[in-house]
Amino acid sequence: MTFKELNMAEPILKALGKAGYETPTPIQQEAIPFILNNNDLLACAQTGTGKTAAFSLPLIQLMAENQRTNVKGKRPISALILTPTRELAIQIGECIKTYSQFTTLRHCIIFGGVKQKPQTDALQNGVDLLIATPGRLLDLMNQGYVDLNQIKHFVLDEADRMLDMGFIHDIKKILPRLPKRRQTLFFSATMPPAIAKLADTILYNPKKVEVTPVSSTVDKIEQFLYYVEKGDKRNALVKLLDDKNKESVLVFSRTKHGADKIARHLNKFGIKSEAIHGNKSQNARQNALENFRKRSTRVLIATDIAARGIDIDHLSHVINFDLPEVPETYVHRIGRTGRAGCDGVALSFCDREEVAYLRGIEKLIKKRIKELQV
Ligand code: AMP
C-alpha cells in the first residue's frame, strides 16, 4: 500500500516524499479513506502509531481542495484540533507544517503558559486550521478572538488523557460552540466507559479503527520488578544507573516534589539528570527535553502529566520509581520504550504500600512481572 493508492493528492505526496515517509502505517491505511469520505471516526490508537498523520493528511487534503473553490479574503477557521498538552500541540503543529508546505493553508497553535499576543495576532491574520489546548482556547474564545462557528472538521486527540487531566469540563464548554454539522474525529489510546460515553455523544455514525491494542505493545517490552522499601528507592536507583548501558532513561515519579528530589539525589552521585513537571516553566521543560534528546542528560524524571505527549525515540529504559495507581498508566509509561519495533526494558520499584497497585497491573497485562534483586 502506498500513499498514492490512498488517493493522496500531489502536494501532499510531494511533502511526504520530502519527509521520507514511504509506506502508510496501519492506522493511516485504515483511517485515511474514511476521513476523505467525510465519515466521523472513532480511533483507538496510541502515540507512536502515526495517528497524527492519519488525521492531518486527509484533513489537509479536504481543506486544500475546498480552498480552491473558496473566494479570497479573511478565512474562517475550518478545522479545530484539540489536544491535552502544549508539547503535543507543538508536535502536531510541526507535523501539519511539514505536510501542508505545498498548499496555501495556514495553521496556528495556541496553548497556555505563554503570552497570548503572538497567538491572537496569528488568529487575526486568518487561520484555516487551529491546534489548541482546551484552557487557552476557551480563554481566547471568551475574549472574542476565536470564532468556531464555521468549523467543518473537529479532532479530539488523546481523549482519555483529556479526561485524566480534568479537561472534560472545558471540552463540554467548547462543544456547543461548534456547528452541529461537522466531521468529528475522536482519538483515544484507551476506551474506558466515560470515554466511550463521550464518543457516543459527539460522533455521528462513526467508522471505527483500532490499532496495536495495549497488551500487544507491552509484550515486546522486557519487564522486571524490584521489591524496595520506600526509603531505599533513591539509592536503589543510583545502583541501577551505575550500569552505563542504561543510556537514555525515563524515570516516572508520582509527585512533582518527588521528581525534584530524585533529580537532586542523582546529580549528587554524578548521574546527569533533570526533572520535568507542571511547576516548571514551559522554557525549562523544553530545555530539559532538548537536553535529553541530545543525550547531554542521561536521565529524565517526569510525572505522568508532564510525560504526556513527549515523543522521544530510542529510549533504552523506563523506570517506575513509584508504581501508578491506575494500571493503564503503567502500560502508557512503559510503552515509551520499545517504540518502532525496538526492544525496550521497563523496571519497576514496588514498596509495601504499592503491592495492591502491582496486583492490578499484573491483572491488566495478564502476566507476572519477573522479580530481580537490586
Ligand atoms: P504519532 O503516532 O503521530 O506520534 O507519530 C509517530 C512518529 O512517526 C512521528 O515522528 C511521525 O513523524 C512518524 N510517522 C508517521 N507516519 C509515518 C509514516 N507513514 N512513515 C514514516 N514515519 C511516519
Short mmCIF file of N, CA and C in Angstrom, two decimals, residues 94-231:
data_model
loop_
_atom_site.label_atom_id
_atom_site.label_comp_id
_atom_site.label_asym_id
_atom_site.label_seq_id
_atom_site.Cartn_x
_atom_site.Cartn_y
_atom_site.Cartn_z
N GLU A 94 4.01 21.00 14.19
CA GLU A 94 5.17 20.73 13.33
C GLU A 94 4.82 19.76 12.21
N CYS A 95 4.02 18.74 12.55
CA CYS A 95 3.60 17.77 11.51
C CYS A 95 2.80 18.49 10.44
N ILE A 96 1.85 19.33 10.87
CA ILE A 96 0.98 19.99 9.90
C ILE A 96 1.78 20.95 9.01
N LYS A 97 2.77 21.59 9.62
CA LYS A 97 3.62 22.48 8.83
C LYS A 97 4.32 21.68 7.72
N THR A 98 4.85 20.51 8.10
CA THR A 98 5.52 19.66 7.11
C THR A 98 4.55 19.22 6.01
N TYR A 99 3.40 18.68 6.43
CA TYR A 99 2.51 18.06 5.44
C TYR A 99 1.82 19.09 4.54
N SER A 100 1.65 20.33 5.04
CA SER A 100 0.90 21.31 4.25
C SER A 100 1.80 22.30 3.52
N GLN A 101 3.11 22.01 3.53
CA GLN A 101 4.04 23.02 2.99
C GLN A 101 3.81 23.36 1.52
N PHE A 102 3.20 22.45 0.75
CA PHE A 102 2.96 22.76 -0.67
C PHE A 102 1.49 23.13 -0.92
N THR A 103 0.81 23.56 0.13
CA THR A 103 -0.55 24.07 -0.02
C THR A 103 -0.55 25.53 0.46
N THR A 104 -1.69 26.19 0.33
CA THR A 104 -1.74 27.59 0.81
C THR A 104 -2.46 27.67 2.16
N LEU A 105 -2.64 26.52 2.81
CA LEU A 105 -3.35 26.51 4.10
C LEU A 105 -2.50 27.18 5.17
N ARG A 106 -3.19 27.84 6.09
CA ARG A 106 -2.49 28.44 7.23
C ARG A 106 -2.95 27.76 8.51
N HIS A 107 -2.00 27.54 9.42
CA HIS A 107 -2.38 26.95 10.71
C HIS A 107 -1.80 27.79 11.84
N CYS A 108 -2.31 27.54 13.02
CA CYS A 108 -1.83 28.30 14.17
C CYS A 108 -1.98 27.40 15.41
N ILE A 109 -1.05 27.55 16.35
CA ILE A 109 -1.07 26.71 17.55
C ILE A 109 -1.34 27.60 18.75
N ILE A 110 -2.29 27.26 19.57
CA ILE A 110 -2.48 28.06 20.79
C ILE A 110 -2.46 27.16 22.03
N PHE A 111 -1.71 27.58 23.02
CA PHE A 111 -1.62 26.84 24.28
C PHE A 111 -1.29 27.81 25.40
N GLY A 112 -1.55 27.38 26.62
CA GLY A 112 -1.36 28.26 27.76
C GLY A 112 0.08 28.35 28.23
N GLY A 113 0.31 29.21 29.24
CA GLY A 113 1.64 29.29 29.86
C GLY A 113 2.58 30.22 29.12
N VAL A 114 2.13 30.81 28.02
CA VAL A 114 2.96 31.78 27.29
C VAL A 114 2.09 33.00 26.98
N LYS A 115 2.72 34.09 26.53
CA LYS A 115 1.95 35.30 26.22
C LYS A 115 0.94 35.02 25.10
N GLN A 116 -0.21 35.67 25.19
CA GLN A 116 -1.23 35.36 24.18
C GLN A 116 -1.10 36.22 22.91
N LYS A 117 -0.33 37.31 22.97
CA LYS A 117 -0.31 38.26 21.85
C LYS A 117 0.09 37.62 20.51
N PRO A 118 1.22 36.87 20.46
CA PRO A 118 1.57 36.27 19.16
C PRO A 118 0.45 35.35 18.65
N GLN A 119 -0.24 34.69 19.59
CA GLN A 119 -1.30 33.78 19.18
C GLN A 119 -2.50 34.55 18.64
N THR A 120 -2.87 35.65 19.32
CA THR A 120 -4.03 36.41 18.84
C THR A 120 -3.70 37.13 17.54
N ASP A 121 -2.42 37.56 17.37
CA ASP A 121 -2.03 38.19 16.09
C ASP A 121 -2.23 37.20 14.95
N ALA A 122 -1.75 35.97 15.18
CA ALA A 122 -1.86 34.94 14.13
C ALA A 122 -3.33 34.69 13.81
N LEU A 123 -4.14 34.63 14.85
CA LEU A 123 -5.57 34.36 14.64
C LEU A 123 -6.21 35.47 13.81
N GLN A 124 -5.79 36.70 14.10
CA GLN A 124 -6.41 37.82 13.38
C GLN A 124 -5.98 37.90 11.93
N ASN A 125 -4.85 37.27 11.60
CA ASN A 125 -4.44 37.24 10.20
C ASN A 125 -5.23 36.23 9.38
N GLY A 126 -5.97 35.38 10.07
CA GLY A 126 -6.75 34.37 9.35
C GLY A 126 -6.05 33.03 9.37
N VAL A 127 -6.76 32.02 9.84
CA VAL A 127 -6.19 30.70 10.04
C VAL A 127 -7.19 29.66 9.51
N ASP A 128 -6.70 28.65 8.80
CA ASP A 128 -7.60 27.59 8.34
C ASP A 128 -7.72 26.49 9.38
N LEU A 129 -6.59 26.23 10.03
CA LEU A 129 -6.50 25.06 10.88
C LEU A 129 -5.96 25.47 12.24
N LEU A 130 -6.71 25.24 13.27
CA LEU A 130 -6.30 25.68 14.61
C LEU A 130 -5.99 24.46 15.49
N ILE A 131 -4.81 24.47 16.09
CA ILE A 131 -4.42 23.40 17.01
C ILE A 131 -4.40 24.04 18.39
N ALA A 132 -5.09 23.45 19.35
CA ALA A 132 -5.23 24.15 20.63
C ALA A 132 -5.31 23.20 21.82
N THR A 133 -4.86 23.71 22.97
CA THR A 133 -5.16 23.02 24.23
C THR A 133 -6.44 23.67 24.78
N PRO A 134 -7.24 22.91 25.55
CA PRO A 134 -8.59 23.40 25.87
C PRO A 134 -8.64 24.69 26.67
N GLY A 135 -7.78 24.85 27.68
CA GLY A 135 -7.88 26.01 28.56
C GLY A 135 -7.66 27.32 27.82
N ARG A 136 -6.56 27.41 27.08
CA ARG A 136 -6.24 28.64 26.36
C ARG A 136 -7.29 28.91 25.27
N LEU A 137 -7.78 27.84 24.65
CA LEU A 137 -8.80 28.03 23.61
C LEU A 137 -10.03 28.71 24.21
N LEU A 138 -10.49 28.18 25.34
CA LEU A 138 -11.68 28.77 25.97
C LEU A 138 -11.44 30.22 26.33
N ASP A 139 -10.25 30.45 26.87
CA ASP A 139 -9.87 31.79 27.27
C ASP A 139 -9.97 32.75 26.08
N LEU A 140 -9.37 32.36 24.96
CA LEU A 140 -9.37 33.24 23.78
C LEU A 140 -10.76 33.33 23.15
N MET A 141 -11.54 32.25 23.28
CA MET A 141 -12.93 32.31 22.79
C MET A 141 -13.71 33.35 23.59
N ASN A 142 -13.51 33.29 24.91
CA ASN A 142 -14.24 34.21 25.78
C ASN A 142 -13.83 35.66 25.56
N GLN A 143 -12.59 35.86 25.12
CA GLN A 143 -12.15 37.22 24.81
C GLN A 143 -12.54 37.65 23.39
N GLY A 144 -13.17 36.76 22.66
CA GLY A 144 -13.66 37.11 21.32
C GLY A 144 -12.63 36.97 20.21
N TYR A 145 -11.51 36.29 20.46
CA TYR A 145 -10.50 36.13 19.41
C TYR A 145 -10.76 34.93 18.51
N VAL A 146 -11.55 33.98 19.00
CA VAL A 146 -11.74 32.76 18.22
C VAL A 146 -13.23 32.52 17.99
N ASP A 147 -13.55 32.29 16.74
CA ASP A 147 -14.93 32.01 16.39
C ASP A 147 -14.96 30.62 15.74
N LEU A 148 -15.70 29.72 16.35
CA LEU A 148 -15.67 28.34 15.85
C LEU A 148 -16.91 27.99 15.03
N ASN A 149 -17.71 28.98 14.67
CA ASN A 149 -18.99 28.59 14.07
C ASN A 149 -18.92 28.20 12.58
N GLN A 150 -17.69 28.21 12.03
CA GLN A 150 -17.57 27.72 10.64
C GLN A 150 -16.73 26.45 10.56
N ILE A 151 -16.53 25.83 11.74
CA ILE A 151 -15.70 24.61 11.77
C ILE A 151 -16.37 23.49 10.97
N LYS A 152 -15.56 22.88 10.09
CA LYS A 152 -16.08 21.74 9.32
C LYS A 152 -15.51 20.41 9.84
N HIS A 153 -14.32 20.49 10.43
CA HIS A 153 -13.66 19.27 10.91
C HIS A 153 -13.18 19.51 12.35
N PHE A 154 -13.52 18.57 13.22
CA PHE A 154 -13.10 18.69 14.62
C PHE A 154 -12.38 17.41 15.03
N VAL A 155 -11.15 17.56 15.54
CA VAL A 155 -10.39 16.39 16.00
C VAL A 155 -10.22 16.48 17.51
N LEU A 156 -10.60 15.45 18.21
CA LEU A 156 -10.33 15.37 19.64
C LEU A 156 -9.22 14.33 19.81
N ASP A 157 -8.04 14.83 20.17
CA ASP A 157 -6.86 13.96 20.24
C ASP A 157 -6.64 13.54 21.69
N GLU A 158 -6.22 12.30 21.90
CA GLU A 158 -5.91 11.79 23.24
C GLU A 158 -7.05 12.07 24.23
N ALA A 159 -8.23 11.64 23.85
CA ALA A 159 -9.41 11.92 24.67
C ALA A 159 -9.26 11.36 26.09
N ASP A 160 -8.65 10.20 26.23
CA ASP A 160 -8.52 9.62 27.59
C ASP A 160 -7.62 10.48 28.48
N ARG A 161 -6.58 11.06 27.88
CA ARG A 161 -5.71 11.97 28.66
C ARG A 161 -6.47 13.23 29.05
N MET A 162 -7.30 13.69 28.14
CA MET A 162 -8.09 14.89 28.44
C MET A 162 -8.90 14.64 29.71
N LEU A 163 -9.46 13.46 29.77
CA LEU A 163 -10.29 13.10 30.91
C LEU A 163 -9.43 13.02 32.18
N ASP A 164 -8.31 12.31 32.08
CA ASP A 164 -7.38 12.18 33.22
C ASP A 164 -6.94 13.54 33.73
N MET A 165 -6.72 14.46 32.83
CA MET A 165 -6.16 15.76 33.21
C MET A 165 -7.24 16.76 33.61
N GLY A 166 -8.48 16.30 33.64
CA GLY A 166 -9.56 17.16 34.11
C GLY A 166 -10.03 18.19 33.09
N PHE A 167 -9.77 17.93 31.79
CA PHE A 167 -10.17 18.90 30.77
C PHE A 167 -11.60 18.69 30.27
N ILE A 168 -12.24 17.67 30.82
CA ILE A 168 -13.54 17.31 30.26
C ILE A 168 -14.54 18.47 30.38
N HIS A 169 -14.41 19.25 31.46
CA HIS A 169 -15.36 20.36 31.64
C HIS A 169 -15.13 21.43 30.58
N ASP A 170 -13.85 21.69 30.30
CA ASP A 170 -13.54 22.67 29.25
C ASP A 170 -14.10 22.19 27.91
N ILE A 171 -13.91 20.90 27.65
CA ILE A 171 -14.38 20.37 26.36
C ILE A 171 -15.89 20.50 26.25
N LYS A 172 -16.55 20.23 27.37
CA LYS A 172 -18.02 20.34 27.34
C LYS A 172 -18.49 21.77 27.11
N LYS A 173 -17.61 22.74 27.46
CA LYS A 173 -17.97 24.13 27.18
C LYS A 173 -17.68 24.49 25.72
N ILE A 174 -16.68 23.83 25.15
CA ILE A 174 -16.30 24.16 23.76
C ILE A 174 -17.28 23.53 22.77
N LEU A 175 -17.70 22.30 23.07
CA LEU A 175 -18.55 21.55 22.12
C LEU A 175 -19.78 22.31 21.62
N PRO A 176 -20.55 22.95 22.49
CA PRO A 176 -21.75 23.63 21.97
C PRO A 176 -21.44 24.80 21.05
N ARG A 177 -20.18 25.25 21.05
CA ARG A 177 -19.82 26.39 20.18
C ARG A 177 -19.46 25.93 18.77
N LEU A 178 -19.41 24.61 18.56
CA LEU A 178 -19.09 24.09 17.24
C LEU A 178 -20.38 23.86 16.46
N PRO A 179 -20.36 24.00 15.14
CA PRO A 179 -21.57 23.71 14.38
C PRO A 179 -21.96 22.24 14.54
N LYS A 180 -23.23 21.94 14.51
CA LYS A 180 -23.69 20.56 14.65
C LYS A 180 -23.29 19.73 13.44
N ARG A 181 -23.38 20.36 12.26
CA ARG A 181 -22.97 19.65 11.04
C ARG A 181 -21.47 19.82 10.86
N ARG A 182 -20.75 18.75 11.13
CA ARG A 182 -19.29 18.82 11.02
C ARG A 182 -18.78 17.39 10.97
N GLN A 183 -17.52 17.23 10.64
CA GLN A 183 -16.89 15.91 10.73
C GLN A 183 -16.12 15.86 12.04
N THR A 184 -16.32 14.79 12.81
CA THR A 184 -15.60 14.67 14.08
C THR A 184 -14.72 13.42 14.08
N LEU A 185 -13.47 13.62 14.47
CA LEU A 185 -12.52 12.51 14.54
C LEU A 185 -12.07 12.39 15.99
N PHE A 186 -12.26 11.22 16.56
CA PHE A 186 -12.07 11.03 18.00
C PHE A 186 -10.95 10.02 18.20
N PHE A 187 -9.87 10.46 18.85
CA PHE A 187 -8.73 9.55 19.08
C PHE A 187 -8.51 9.34 20.57
N SER A 188 -8.30 8.08 20.95
CA SER A 188 -8.01 7.78 22.34
C SER A 188 -7.19 6.49 22.40
N ALA A 189 -6.23 6.44 23.33
CA ALA A 189 -5.42 5.22 23.43
C ALA A 189 -6.22 4.12 24.12
N THR A 190 -7.07 4.51 25.06
CA THR A 190 -7.90 3.52 25.76
C THR A 190 -9.36 3.98 25.67
N MET A 191 -10.27 3.05 25.90
CA MET A 191 -11.68 3.41 25.81
C MET A 191 -12.43 3.04 27.10
N PRO A 192 -12.08 3.64 28.23
CA PRO A 192 -12.86 3.37 29.44
C PRO A 192 -14.30 3.89 29.24
N PRO A 193 -15.25 3.44 30.11
CA PRO A 193 -16.65 3.78 29.88
C PRO A 193 -16.92 5.28 29.71
N ALA A 194 -16.24 6.13 30.49
CA ALA A 194 -16.51 7.57 30.38
C ALA A 194 -16.14 8.10 29.00
N ILE A 195 -15.10 7.53 28.43
CA ILE A 195 -14.64 7.97 27.10
C ILE A 195 -15.61 7.47 26.03
N ALA A 196 -16.03 6.20 26.18
CA ALA A 196 -16.98 5.65 25.21
C ALA A 196 -18.26 6.48 25.21
N LYS A 197 -18.64 6.94 26.41
CA LYS A 197 -19.87 7.73 26.51
C LYS A 197 -19.70 9.09 25.82
N LEU A 198 -18.55 9.71 26.05
CA LEU A 198 -18.28 10.99 25.40
C LEU A 198 -18.29 10.82 23.88
N ALA A 199 -17.63 9.75 23.42
CA ALA A 199 -17.57 9.49 21.97
C ALA A 199 -18.98 9.35 21.42
N ASP A 200 -19.79 8.64 22.16
CA ASP A 200 -21.16 8.39 21.74
C ASP A 200 -21.96 9.69 21.57
N THR A 201 -21.67 10.65 22.44
CA THR A 201 -22.46 11.89 22.37
C THR A 201 -21.96 12.84 21.27
N ILE A 202 -20.69 12.70 20.85
CA ILE A 202 -20.24 13.70 19.87
C ILE A 202 -20.02 13.15 18.46
N LEU A 203 -20.11 11.82 18.30
CA LEU A 203 -19.87 11.25 16.97
C LEU A 203 -21.18 10.87 16.31
N TYR A 204 -21.21 10.99 14.98
CA TYR A 204 -22.39 10.59 14.24
C TYR A 204 -22.02 9.42 13.36
N ASN A 205 -22.61 8.26 13.67
CA ASN A 205 -22.39 7.08 12.83
C ASN A 205 -20.91 6.83 12.51
N PRO A 206 -20.05 6.77 13.53
CA PRO A 206 -18.61 6.75 13.23
C PRO A 206 -18.11 5.43 12.66
N LYS A 207 -17.10 5.52 11.83
CA LYS A 207 -16.34 4.33 11.43
C LYS A 207 -15.35 4.08 12.56
N LYS A 208 -15.08 2.80 12.83
CA LYS A 208 -14.19 2.50 13.96
C LYS A 208 -12.88 1.89 13.48
N VAL A 209 -11.78 2.40 14.00
CA VAL A 209 -10.50 1.77 13.69
C VAL A 209 -9.72 1.58 15.00
N GLU A 210 -8.98 0.49 15.01
CA GLU A 210 -8.23 0.18 16.23
C GLU A 210 -6.89 -0.40 15.83
N VAL A 211 -5.81 0.13 16.38
CA VAL A 211 -4.51 -0.47 16.10
C VAL A 211 -3.75 -0.74 17.38
N THR A 212 -2.81 -1.66 17.28
CA THR A 212 -1.98 -2.10 18.41
C THR A 212 -2.66 -1.96 19.77
N PRO A 213 -3.54 -2.91 20.07
CA PRO A 213 -4.13 -2.87 21.39
C PRO A 213 -3.02 -2.90 22.44
N VAL A 214 -3.29 -2.20 23.51
CA VAL A 214 -2.33 -2.00 24.58
C VAL A 214 -1.48 -3.23 24.93
N SER A 215 -2.10 -4.42 25.04
CA SER A 215 -1.35 -5.58 25.53
C SER A 215 -0.27 -6.02 24.54
N SER A 216 -0.51 -5.90 23.21
CA SER A 216 0.47 -6.41 22.28
C SER A 216 1.73 -5.53 22.26
N THR A 217 1.57 -4.24 22.51
CA THR A 217 2.73 -3.36 22.57
C THR A 217 3.59 -3.78 23.76
N VAL A 218 2.91 -4.07 24.84
CA VAL A 218 3.59 -4.39 26.08
C VAL A 218 4.38 -5.69 25.98
N ASP A 219 3.88 -6.60 25.15
CA ASP A 219 4.55 -7.90 25.03
C ASP A 219 5.99 -7.80 24.56
N LYS A 220 6.28 -6.74 23.80
CA LYS A 220 7.65 -6.61 23.26
C LYS A 220 8.62 -6.05 24.29
N ILE A 221 8.08 -5.58 25.41
CA ILE A 221 8.94 -4.91 26.38
C ILE A 221 9.31 -5.87 27.51
N GLU A 222 10.60 -5.93 27.82
CA GLU A 222 11.04 -6.78 28.93
C GLU A 222 10.73 -6.04 30.23
N GLN A 223 10.07 -6.72 31.14
CA GLN A 223 9.65 -6.04 32.37
C GLN A 223 10.20 -6.74 33.60
N PHE A 224 10.75 -5.96 34.51
CA PHE A 224 11.29 -6.53 35.74
C PHE A 224 10.84 -5.71 36.94
N LEU A 225 10.86 -6.39 38.07
CA LEU A 225 10.34 -5.78 39.29
C LEU A 225 11.38 -5.88 40.42
N TYR A 226 11.50 -4.84 41.19
CA TYR A 226 12.37 -4.87 42.38
C TYR A 226 11.52 -4.52 43.58
N TYR A 227 11.47 -5.41 44.56
CA TYR A 227 10.80 -5.03 45.81
C TYR A 227 11.79 -4.19 46.61
N VAL A 228 11.48 -2.91 46.80
CA VAL A 228 12.37 -1.99 47.50
C VAL A 228 11.55 -1.21 48.50
N GLU A 229 12.05 -1.04 49.71
CA GLU A 229 11.32 -0.22 50.67
C GLU A 229 11.40 1.24 50.24
N LYS A 230 10.36 1.98 50.61
CA LYS A 230 10.25 3.38 50.18
C LYS A 230 11.54 4.19 50.37
N GLY A 231 12.10 4.08 51.60
CA GLY A 231 13.27 4.89 51.94
C GLY A 231 14.54 4.45 51.20
#
